[in-house]
Coordinates of C-alpha atoms in Angstrom, one line a residue:
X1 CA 101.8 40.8 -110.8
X2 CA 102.5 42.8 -114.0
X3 CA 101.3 45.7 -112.9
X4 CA 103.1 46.0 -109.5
X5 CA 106.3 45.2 -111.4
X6 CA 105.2 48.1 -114.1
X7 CA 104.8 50.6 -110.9
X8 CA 107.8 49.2 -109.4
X9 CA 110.1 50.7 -112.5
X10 CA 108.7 53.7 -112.8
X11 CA 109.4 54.2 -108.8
X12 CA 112.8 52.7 -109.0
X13 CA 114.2 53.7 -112.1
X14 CA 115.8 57.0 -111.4
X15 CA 119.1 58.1 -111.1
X16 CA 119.4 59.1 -107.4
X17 CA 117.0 56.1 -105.9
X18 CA 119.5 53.3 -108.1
X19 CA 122.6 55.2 -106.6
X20 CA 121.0 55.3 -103.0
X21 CA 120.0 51.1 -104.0
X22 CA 124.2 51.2 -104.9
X23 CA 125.0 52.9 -101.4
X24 CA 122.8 50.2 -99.3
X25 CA 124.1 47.5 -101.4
X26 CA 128.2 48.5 -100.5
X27 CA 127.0 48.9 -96.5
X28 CA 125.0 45.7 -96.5
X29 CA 128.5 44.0 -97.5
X30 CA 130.6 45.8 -95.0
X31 CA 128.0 45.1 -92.5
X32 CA 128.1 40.9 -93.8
X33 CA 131.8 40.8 -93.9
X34 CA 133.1 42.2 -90.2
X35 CA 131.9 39.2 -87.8
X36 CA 129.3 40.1 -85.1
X37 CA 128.0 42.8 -87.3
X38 CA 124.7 41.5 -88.3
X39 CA 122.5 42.8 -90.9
X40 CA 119.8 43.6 -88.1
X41 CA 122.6 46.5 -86.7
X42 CA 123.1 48.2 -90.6
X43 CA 119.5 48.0 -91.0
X44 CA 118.6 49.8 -87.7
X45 CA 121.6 52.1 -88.2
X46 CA 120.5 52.6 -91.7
X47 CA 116.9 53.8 -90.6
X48 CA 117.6 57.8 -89.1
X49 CA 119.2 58.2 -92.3
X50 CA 115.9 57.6 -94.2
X51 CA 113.4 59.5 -92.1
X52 CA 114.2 62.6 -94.9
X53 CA 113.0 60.3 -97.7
X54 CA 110.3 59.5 -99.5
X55 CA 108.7 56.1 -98.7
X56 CA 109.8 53.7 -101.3
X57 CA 113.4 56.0 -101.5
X58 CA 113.8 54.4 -97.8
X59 CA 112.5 51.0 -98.0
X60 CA 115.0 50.7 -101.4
X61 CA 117.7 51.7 -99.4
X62 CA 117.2 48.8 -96.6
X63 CA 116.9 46.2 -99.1
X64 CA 119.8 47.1 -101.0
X65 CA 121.3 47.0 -97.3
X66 CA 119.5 43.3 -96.7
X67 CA 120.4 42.2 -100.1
X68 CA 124.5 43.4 -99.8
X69 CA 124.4 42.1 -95.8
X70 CA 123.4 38.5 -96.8
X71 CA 126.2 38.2 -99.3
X72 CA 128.4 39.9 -97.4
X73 CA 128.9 37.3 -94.7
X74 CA 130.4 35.1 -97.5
X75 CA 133.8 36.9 -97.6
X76 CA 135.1 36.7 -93.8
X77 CA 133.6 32.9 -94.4
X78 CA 135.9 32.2 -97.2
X79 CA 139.0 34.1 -96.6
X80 CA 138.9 33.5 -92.7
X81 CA 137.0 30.5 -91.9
X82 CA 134.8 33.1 -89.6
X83 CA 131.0 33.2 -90.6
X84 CA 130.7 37.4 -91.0
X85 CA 126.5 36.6 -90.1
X86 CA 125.0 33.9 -88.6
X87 CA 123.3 33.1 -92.1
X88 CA 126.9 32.0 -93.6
X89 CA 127.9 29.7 -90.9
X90 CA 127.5 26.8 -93.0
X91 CA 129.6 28.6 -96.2
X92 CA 132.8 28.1 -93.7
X93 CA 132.6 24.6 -94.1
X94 CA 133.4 23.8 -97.7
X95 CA 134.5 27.7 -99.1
X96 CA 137.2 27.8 -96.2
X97 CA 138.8 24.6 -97.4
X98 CA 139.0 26.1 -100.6
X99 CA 140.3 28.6 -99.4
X100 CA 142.9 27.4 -98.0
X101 CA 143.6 24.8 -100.7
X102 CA 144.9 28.0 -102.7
X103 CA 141.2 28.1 -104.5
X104 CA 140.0 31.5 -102.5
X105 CA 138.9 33.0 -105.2
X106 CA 136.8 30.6 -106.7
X107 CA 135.1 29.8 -103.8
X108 CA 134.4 33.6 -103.4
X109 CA 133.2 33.6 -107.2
X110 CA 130.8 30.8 -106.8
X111 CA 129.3 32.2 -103.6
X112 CA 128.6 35.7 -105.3
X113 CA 126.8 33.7 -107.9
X114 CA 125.1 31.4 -106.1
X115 CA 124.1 34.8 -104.5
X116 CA 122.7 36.2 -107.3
X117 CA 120.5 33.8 -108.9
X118 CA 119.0 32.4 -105.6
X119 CA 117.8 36.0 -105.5
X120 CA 116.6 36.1 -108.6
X121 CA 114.5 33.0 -108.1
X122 CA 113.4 33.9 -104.6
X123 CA 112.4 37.2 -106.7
X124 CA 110.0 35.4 -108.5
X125 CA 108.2 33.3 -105.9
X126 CA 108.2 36.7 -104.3
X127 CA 106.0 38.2 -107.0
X128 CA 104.3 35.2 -107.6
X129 CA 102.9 34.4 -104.4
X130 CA 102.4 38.1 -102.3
X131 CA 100.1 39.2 -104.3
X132 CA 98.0 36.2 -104.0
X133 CA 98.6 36.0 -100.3
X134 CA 97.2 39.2 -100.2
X135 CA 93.9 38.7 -101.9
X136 CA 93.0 36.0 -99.8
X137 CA 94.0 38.2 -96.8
X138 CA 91.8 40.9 -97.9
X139 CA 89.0 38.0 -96.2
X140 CA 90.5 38.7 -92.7
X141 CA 88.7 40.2 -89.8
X142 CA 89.9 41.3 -86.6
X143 CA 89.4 37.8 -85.3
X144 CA 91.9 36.9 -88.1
X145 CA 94.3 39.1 -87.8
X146 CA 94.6 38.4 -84.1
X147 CA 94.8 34.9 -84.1
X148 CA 97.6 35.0 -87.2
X149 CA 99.7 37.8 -84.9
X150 CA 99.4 34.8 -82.2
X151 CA 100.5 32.2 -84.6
X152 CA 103.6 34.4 -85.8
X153 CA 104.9 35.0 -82.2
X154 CA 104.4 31.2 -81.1
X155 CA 106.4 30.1 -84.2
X156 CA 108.9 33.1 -83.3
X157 CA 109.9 32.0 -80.1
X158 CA 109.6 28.5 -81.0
X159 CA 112.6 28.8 -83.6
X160 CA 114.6 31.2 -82.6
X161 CA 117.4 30.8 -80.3
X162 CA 118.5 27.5 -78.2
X163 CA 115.4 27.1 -75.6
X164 CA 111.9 27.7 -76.2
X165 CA 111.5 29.0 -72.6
X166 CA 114.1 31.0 -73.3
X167 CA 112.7 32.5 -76.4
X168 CA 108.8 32.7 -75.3
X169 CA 110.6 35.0 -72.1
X170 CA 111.9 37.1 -74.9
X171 CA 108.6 37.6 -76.7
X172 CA 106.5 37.9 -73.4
X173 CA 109.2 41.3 -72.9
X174 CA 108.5 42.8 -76.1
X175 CA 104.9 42.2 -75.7
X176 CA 105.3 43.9 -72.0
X177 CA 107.8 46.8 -73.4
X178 CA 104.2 47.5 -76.0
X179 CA 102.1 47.7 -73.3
X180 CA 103.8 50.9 -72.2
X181 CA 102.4 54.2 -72.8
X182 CA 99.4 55.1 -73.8
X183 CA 96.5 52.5 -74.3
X184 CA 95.4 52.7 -78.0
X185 CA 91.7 52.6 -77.9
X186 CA 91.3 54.7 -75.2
X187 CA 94.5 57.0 -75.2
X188 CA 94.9 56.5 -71.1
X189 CA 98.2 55.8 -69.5
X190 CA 99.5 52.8 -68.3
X191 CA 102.2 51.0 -66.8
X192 CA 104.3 54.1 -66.3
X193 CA 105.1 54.0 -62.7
X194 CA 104.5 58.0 -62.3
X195 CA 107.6 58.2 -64.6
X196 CA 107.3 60.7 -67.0
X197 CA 109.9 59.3 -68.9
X198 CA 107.2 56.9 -70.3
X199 CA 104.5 58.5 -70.8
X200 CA 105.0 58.7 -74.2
X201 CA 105.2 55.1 -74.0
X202 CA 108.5 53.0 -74.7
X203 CA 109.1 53.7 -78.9
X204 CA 109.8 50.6 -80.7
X205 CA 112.8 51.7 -82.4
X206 CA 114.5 52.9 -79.6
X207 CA 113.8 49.4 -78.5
X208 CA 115.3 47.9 -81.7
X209 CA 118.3 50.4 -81.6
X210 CA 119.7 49.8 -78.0
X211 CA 118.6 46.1 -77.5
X212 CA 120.6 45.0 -81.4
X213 CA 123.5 47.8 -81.3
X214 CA 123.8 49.0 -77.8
X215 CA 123.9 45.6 -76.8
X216 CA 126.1 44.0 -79.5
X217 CA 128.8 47.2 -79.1
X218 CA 129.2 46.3 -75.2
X219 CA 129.8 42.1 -76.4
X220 CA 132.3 43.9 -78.8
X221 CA 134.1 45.7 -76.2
X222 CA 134.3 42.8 -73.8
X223 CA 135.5 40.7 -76.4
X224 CA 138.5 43.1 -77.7
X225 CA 141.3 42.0 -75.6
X226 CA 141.5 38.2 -77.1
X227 CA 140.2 40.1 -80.5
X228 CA 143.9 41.7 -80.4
X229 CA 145.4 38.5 -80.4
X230 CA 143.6 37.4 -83.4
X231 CA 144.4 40.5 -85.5
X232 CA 148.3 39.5 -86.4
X233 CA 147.0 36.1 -87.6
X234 CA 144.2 37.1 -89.7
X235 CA 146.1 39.7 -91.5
X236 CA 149.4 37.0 -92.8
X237 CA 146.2 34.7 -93.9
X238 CA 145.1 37.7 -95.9
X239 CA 148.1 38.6 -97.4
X240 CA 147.8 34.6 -98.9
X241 CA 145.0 35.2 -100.4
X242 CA 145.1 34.8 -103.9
X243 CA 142.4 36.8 -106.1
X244 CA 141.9 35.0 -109.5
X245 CA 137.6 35.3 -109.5
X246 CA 137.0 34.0 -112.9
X247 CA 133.1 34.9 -113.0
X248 CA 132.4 33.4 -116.4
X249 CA 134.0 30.0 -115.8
X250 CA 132.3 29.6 -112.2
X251 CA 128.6 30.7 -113.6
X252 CA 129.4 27.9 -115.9
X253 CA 130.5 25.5 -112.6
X254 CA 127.1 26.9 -110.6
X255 CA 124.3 26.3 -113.4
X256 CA 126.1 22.8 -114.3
X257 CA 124.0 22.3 -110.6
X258 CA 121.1 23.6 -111.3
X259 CA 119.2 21.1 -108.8
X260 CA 121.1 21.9 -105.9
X261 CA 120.6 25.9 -107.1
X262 CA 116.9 25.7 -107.8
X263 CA 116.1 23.2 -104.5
X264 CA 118.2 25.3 -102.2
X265 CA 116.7 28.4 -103.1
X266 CA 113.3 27.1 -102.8
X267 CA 114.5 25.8 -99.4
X268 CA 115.6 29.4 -98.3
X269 CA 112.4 31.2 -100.0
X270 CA 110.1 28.9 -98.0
X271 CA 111.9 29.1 -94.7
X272 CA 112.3 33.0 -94.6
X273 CA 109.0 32.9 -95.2
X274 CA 108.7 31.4 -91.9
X275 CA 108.6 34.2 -89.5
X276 CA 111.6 34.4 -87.3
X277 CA 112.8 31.4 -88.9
X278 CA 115.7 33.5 -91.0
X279 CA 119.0 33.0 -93.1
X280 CA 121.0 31.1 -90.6
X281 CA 118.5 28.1 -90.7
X282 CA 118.0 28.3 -94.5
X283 CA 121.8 28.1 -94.7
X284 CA 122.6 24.5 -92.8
X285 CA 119.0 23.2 -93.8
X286 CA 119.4 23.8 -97.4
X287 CA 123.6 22.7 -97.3
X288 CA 122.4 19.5 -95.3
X289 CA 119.5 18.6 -97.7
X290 CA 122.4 19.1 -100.6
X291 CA 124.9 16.7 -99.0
X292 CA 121.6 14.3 -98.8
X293 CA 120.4 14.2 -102.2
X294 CA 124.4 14.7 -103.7
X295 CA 126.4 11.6 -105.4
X296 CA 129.1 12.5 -103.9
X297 CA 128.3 13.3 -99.9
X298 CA 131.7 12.2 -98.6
X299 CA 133.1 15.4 -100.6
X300 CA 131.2 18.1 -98.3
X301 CA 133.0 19.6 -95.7
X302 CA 136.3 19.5 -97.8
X303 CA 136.3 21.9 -100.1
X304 CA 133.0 20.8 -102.3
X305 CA 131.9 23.6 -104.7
X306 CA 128.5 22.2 -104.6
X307 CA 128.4 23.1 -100.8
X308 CA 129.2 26.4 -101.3
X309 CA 126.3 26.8 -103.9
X310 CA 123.8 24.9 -101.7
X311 CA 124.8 27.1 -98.8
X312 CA 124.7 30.4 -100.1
X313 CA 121.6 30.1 -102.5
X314 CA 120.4 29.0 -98.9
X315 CA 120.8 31.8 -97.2
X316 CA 120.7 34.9 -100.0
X317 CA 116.8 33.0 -101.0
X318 CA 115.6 33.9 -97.7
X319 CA 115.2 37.3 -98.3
X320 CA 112.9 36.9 -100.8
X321 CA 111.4 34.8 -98.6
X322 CA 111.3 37.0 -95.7
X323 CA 109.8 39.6 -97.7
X324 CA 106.7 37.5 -98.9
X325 CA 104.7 37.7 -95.2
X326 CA 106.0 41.3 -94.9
X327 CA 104.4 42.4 -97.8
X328 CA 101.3 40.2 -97.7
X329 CA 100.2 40.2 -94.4
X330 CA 102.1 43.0 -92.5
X331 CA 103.8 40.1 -90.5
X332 CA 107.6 40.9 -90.1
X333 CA 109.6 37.4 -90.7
X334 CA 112.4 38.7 -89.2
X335 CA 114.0 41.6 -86.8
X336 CA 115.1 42.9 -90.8
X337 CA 112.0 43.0 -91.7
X338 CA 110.5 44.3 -88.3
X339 CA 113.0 47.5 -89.2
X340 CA 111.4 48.1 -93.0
X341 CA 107.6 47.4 -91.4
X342 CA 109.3 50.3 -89.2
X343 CA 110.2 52.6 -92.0
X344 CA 106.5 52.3 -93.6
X345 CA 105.0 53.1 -90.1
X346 CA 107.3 56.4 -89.8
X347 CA 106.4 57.5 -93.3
X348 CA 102.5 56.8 -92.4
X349 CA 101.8 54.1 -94.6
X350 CA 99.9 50.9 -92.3
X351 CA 101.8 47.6 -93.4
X352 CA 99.2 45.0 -93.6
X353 CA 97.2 42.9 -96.2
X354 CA 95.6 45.7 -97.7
X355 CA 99.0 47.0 -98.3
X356 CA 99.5 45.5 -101.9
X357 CA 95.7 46.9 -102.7
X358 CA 96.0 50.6 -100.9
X359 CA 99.4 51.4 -102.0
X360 CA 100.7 49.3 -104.7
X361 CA 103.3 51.9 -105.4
X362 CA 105.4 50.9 -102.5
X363 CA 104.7 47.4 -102.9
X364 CA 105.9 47.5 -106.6
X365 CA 109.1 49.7 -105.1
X366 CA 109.8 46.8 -103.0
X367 CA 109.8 44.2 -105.9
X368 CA 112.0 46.0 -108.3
X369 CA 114.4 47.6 -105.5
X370 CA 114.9 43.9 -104.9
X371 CA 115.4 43.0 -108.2
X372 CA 118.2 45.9 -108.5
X373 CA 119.8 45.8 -105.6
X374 CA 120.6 41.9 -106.2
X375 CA 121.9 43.1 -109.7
X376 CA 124.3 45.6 -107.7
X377 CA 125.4 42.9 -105.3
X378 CA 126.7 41.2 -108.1
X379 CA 128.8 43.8 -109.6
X380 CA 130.1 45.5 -106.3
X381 CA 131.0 41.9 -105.1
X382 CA 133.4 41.1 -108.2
X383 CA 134.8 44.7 -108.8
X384 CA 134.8 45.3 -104.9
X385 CA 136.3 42.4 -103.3
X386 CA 140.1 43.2 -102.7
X387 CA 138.7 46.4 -100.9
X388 CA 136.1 44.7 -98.7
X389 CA 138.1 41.9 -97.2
X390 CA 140.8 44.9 -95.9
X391 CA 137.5 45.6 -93.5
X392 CA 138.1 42.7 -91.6
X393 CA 141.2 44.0 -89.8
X394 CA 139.6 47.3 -88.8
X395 CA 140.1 47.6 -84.8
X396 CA 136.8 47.2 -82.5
X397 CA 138.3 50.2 -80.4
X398 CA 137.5 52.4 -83.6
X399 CA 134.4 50.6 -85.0
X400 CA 132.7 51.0 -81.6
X401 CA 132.8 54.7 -81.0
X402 CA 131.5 55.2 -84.6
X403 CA 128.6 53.0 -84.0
X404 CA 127.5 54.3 -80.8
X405 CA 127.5 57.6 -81.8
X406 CA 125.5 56.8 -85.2
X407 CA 123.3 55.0 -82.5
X408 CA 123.1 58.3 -80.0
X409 CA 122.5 60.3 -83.2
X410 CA 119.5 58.1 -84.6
X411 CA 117.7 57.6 -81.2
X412 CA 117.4 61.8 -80.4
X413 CA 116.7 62.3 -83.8
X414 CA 113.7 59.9 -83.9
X415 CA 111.4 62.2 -81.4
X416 CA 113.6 65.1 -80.4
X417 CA 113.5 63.8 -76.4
X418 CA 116.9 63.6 -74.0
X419 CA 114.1 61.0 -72.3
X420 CA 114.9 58.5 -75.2
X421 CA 118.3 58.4 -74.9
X422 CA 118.2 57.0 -70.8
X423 CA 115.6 54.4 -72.3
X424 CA 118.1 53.8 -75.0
X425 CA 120.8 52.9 -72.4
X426 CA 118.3 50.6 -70.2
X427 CA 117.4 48.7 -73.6
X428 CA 121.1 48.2 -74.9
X429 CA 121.7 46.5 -71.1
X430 CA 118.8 44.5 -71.0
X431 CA 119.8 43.5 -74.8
X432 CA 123.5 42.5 -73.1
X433 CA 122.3 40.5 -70.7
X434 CA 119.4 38.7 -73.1
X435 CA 122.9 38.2 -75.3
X436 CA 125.2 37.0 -72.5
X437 CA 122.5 34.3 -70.8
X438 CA 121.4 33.2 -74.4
X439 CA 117.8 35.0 -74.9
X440 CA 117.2 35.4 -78.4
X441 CA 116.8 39.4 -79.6
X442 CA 114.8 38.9 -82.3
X443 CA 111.4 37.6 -80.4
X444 CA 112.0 40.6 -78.0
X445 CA 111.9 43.0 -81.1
X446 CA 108.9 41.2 -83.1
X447 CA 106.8 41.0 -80.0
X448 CA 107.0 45.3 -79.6
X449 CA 106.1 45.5 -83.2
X450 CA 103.0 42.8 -83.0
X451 CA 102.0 43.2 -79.9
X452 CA 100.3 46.7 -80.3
X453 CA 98.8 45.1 -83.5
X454 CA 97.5 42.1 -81.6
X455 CA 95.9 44.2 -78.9
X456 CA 94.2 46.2 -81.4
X457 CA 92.9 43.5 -83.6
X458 CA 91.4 42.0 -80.2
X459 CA 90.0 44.8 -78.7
X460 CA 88.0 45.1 -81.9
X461 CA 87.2 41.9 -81.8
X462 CA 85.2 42.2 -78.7
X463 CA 84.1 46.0 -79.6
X464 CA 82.4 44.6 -82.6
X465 CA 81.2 41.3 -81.2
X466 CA 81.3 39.9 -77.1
X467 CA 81.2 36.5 -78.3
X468 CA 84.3 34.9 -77.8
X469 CA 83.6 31.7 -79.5
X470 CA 84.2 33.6 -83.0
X471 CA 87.5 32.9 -82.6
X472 CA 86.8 29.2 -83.0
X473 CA 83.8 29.5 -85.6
X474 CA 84.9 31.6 -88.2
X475 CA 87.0 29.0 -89.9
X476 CA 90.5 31.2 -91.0
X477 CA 90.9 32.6 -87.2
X478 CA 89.9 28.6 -86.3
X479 CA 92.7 26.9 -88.6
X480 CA 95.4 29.7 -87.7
X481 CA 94.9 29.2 -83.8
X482 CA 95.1 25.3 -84.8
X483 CA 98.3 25.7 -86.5
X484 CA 99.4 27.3 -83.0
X485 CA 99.0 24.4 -81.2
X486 CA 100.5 22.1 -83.8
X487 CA 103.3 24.8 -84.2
X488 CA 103.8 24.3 -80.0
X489 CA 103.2 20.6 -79.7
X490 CA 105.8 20.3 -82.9
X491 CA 108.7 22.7 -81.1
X492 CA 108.4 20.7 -77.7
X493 CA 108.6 17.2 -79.3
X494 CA 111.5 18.3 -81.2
X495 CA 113.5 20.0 -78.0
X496 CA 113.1 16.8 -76.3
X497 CA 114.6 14.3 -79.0
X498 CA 117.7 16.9 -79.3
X499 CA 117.8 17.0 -75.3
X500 CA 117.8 13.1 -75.6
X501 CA 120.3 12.7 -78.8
X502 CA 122.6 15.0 -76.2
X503 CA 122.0 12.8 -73.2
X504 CA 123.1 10.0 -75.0
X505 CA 126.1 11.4 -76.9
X506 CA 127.5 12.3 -73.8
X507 CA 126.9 9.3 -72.5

């Protein structure tokens, strides 16, 4: 552990990788604050811009995007009552009270700090528990591997998005969109229709770039006409807003909690740990635990400081979280995450459990860029903050263009092909149409980043073995296929009492 964090400095601690850390940090929070933005769209808009760097230059620069884009979302939360990501949804329900109480500002100021040290602690479970993770991954086989990649996609489309069909549909795509291309044993073609288009196969980015931004810039435009209604209003509610932050009096407020701190933070660590599971669960699960275990529960949802702790050190903790099966196991826990397994993949470098073991440079880069960025969250937040919230009133007909061209740019830049660009446009249509019938993205993106792993890993399998019953003797691959089952069995059980509990509210 000491080690990696001892490699981690020396990668980190130079001038131009803290001010690129500084740069991430101040786009994350742009990204957080304007609503619909997500922090999936900087971080995939963020990843042409790194193909010049070195490897842990790059993957510093995304995390100080993830780290800024989780806070971010506090601001439009407070000041507007709008969530700015889905992983601040449940910070609208006590900070926007306060805000409109007159208390904006210390709402905002106990957010940034609940923030901070949820990061810090999901830091340290971080460091504690990759490394770890990894040793007893260096024990897997193909027949592990595989059965682990199947485990991650079941709970993937199990918790993400309103219907499991639903979401299993949108992992079954990204597994077909893999399947593309060249077969990667053999090196034939498949499933290319005589198109030359895709021979080259169907690249993953280009996947993750038109299916997130393509896809989210067309919902923008659509939704501009009663945006232009909204604009007049939100900007008199700004021009309320009264800025009096007081960080040293609301640290005091936030460690006088130090059970809902700690206990939400742990909640966030272990649910981005989850794959797909992500910020926007940690958020309501960790504010609803909160109001559970609080002596006070009839004060949440009107202004209660301790909701606004419980929720944010809920959602900020997750990316610690997130990044504990990224680093381990090579499993991306979310589409974030998919994009920085991206990065390393670009630069050469194979994400997986021997990652921590054949390049403990990056892995060390990861831990201290973390510990950094959430450092420069906390300054840029409290010197930043009359600038940021002056964001929110920026017109979509000027955002969009500037997106989509950042988008157009990135995709050609990627492989140098015109071809990319028409498979750009089909992706960002299917991506509207998953997004205007309620089909989760994420599952879509995962399953073209595992699938080619799973395929690979099975193929092995059977290349270095026949015996199919492997998979059910060897006892890791045996208790990961196990926890599939439970993980499916669990997910339908728990549709069908929320299909009942709405049956009989409407009722």
């Amino acid at each position: 552990m000491f080690d990696l964090l001892i490699l981690g400095m020396n990668e980190i601690l130079q001038v131009h990788i803290l001010f690129i850390i500084l740069l991430g940090v101040i786009v994350g929070i742009l990204a957080g604050l304007i609503p619909g933005f997500t922090v999936a769209m900087a971080i995939v808009l963020t990843l042409p811009l790194t193909f010049g760097m070195d490897p842990v230059t790059g993957v510093a620069a995304m995390i100080g995007v993830f780290v800024g884009g989780m806070s971010g979302g506090l601001i439009s939360a407070t000041l507007l009552g709008i969530p700015g990501t889905p992983s601040s949804i449940a910070t609208t329900f006590d900070a926007y009270p306060m805000a409109k109480k007159g208390l904006s500002g210390k709402a905002l100021s106990i957010g940034i700090w609940a923030s901070f040290l949820s990061s810090i602690i999901s830091l340290l479970l971080l460091v504690t528990i990759a490394p770890q993770l990894a040793r007893f991954a260096l024990m897997f086989g193909p027949w592990e591997m595989f059965a682990l990649i199947i485990l991650s996609l079941t709970i993937i489309a199990s918790v993400t998005g309103d219907s499991v069909i639903k979401g299993l549909i949108a992992g079954l795509f990204g597994l077909l969109i893999a399947t593309v291309g060249a077969d990667p044993i053999a090196g034939l073609s498949r499933f290319t229709f005589d198109f030359g288009v895709l021979r080259a196969g169907i690249p993953f980015l280009v996947v993750l770039i038109g299916m997130f931004a393509i896809s989210r810039l067309l919902i923008f435009l659509e939704k501009s006409e009663m945006e232009k209604d909204k604009k007049d209003r939100q900007e008199r509610d700004l021009q309320k807003v009264k800025f009096v932050l007081q960080p040293i009096q609301t640290l005091k407020m936030v460690l006088r909690r130090p059970g809902t701190l700690t206990g939400s933070s742990i909640i966030g660590s272990v649910v981005g740990a989850i794959p797909g599971a992500g910020g926007s669960i940690a958020n309501i699960i960790a504010y609803d635990q909160a109001k559970k275990w609080s002596k006070n529960p009839e004060k949440f949802g009107t202004g209660c400081e301790e909701g606004v702790v419980a929720s944010e050190a809920g959602n900020n903790s997750t990316v610690g979280g997130d990044l504990i099966p990224t680093v381990a196991l090579g499993i991306p826990g979310s589409a974030v995450t998919a994009v920085l397994l991206s990065a390393l993949m670009i630069h050469g470098i194979t994400p997986g459990p021997l990652l921590v073991t054949e390049e403990p440079n990056i892995v060390g880069g990861i831990f201290f860029a973390f510990f950094v960025a959430s450092f420069w969250m906390l300054i840029t937040q409290f010197a930043g903050m009359r600038f940021f919230v002056k964001v929110t009133l920026i017109p979509t007909h000027v955002l969009v263009p500037v997106i989509l061209v950042l988008c157009v740019v990135g995709t050609f830049v990627l492989n140098n092909r015109t071809s990319d660009l028409y498979i750009l446009l089909v992706m960002g249509l299917i991506g509207y149409l998953f997004t205007k019938y309620k089909f989760a993205l994420a599952p879509a993106i995962i399953g073209v980043i595992l699938g080619p792993i799973a395929e690979v890993n099975l193929r092995r399998a059977f290349m270095t073995d026949p015996d199919w019953t492997l998979f059910f003797t060897r006892p890791i691959a045996l208790t990961f296929l196990s926890l599939t089952v439970i993980s499916i069995f669990f997910t339908v059980l728990q549709t069908r009492r929320s299909n009942k509990r709405a049956a009989k509210n409407i009722s």
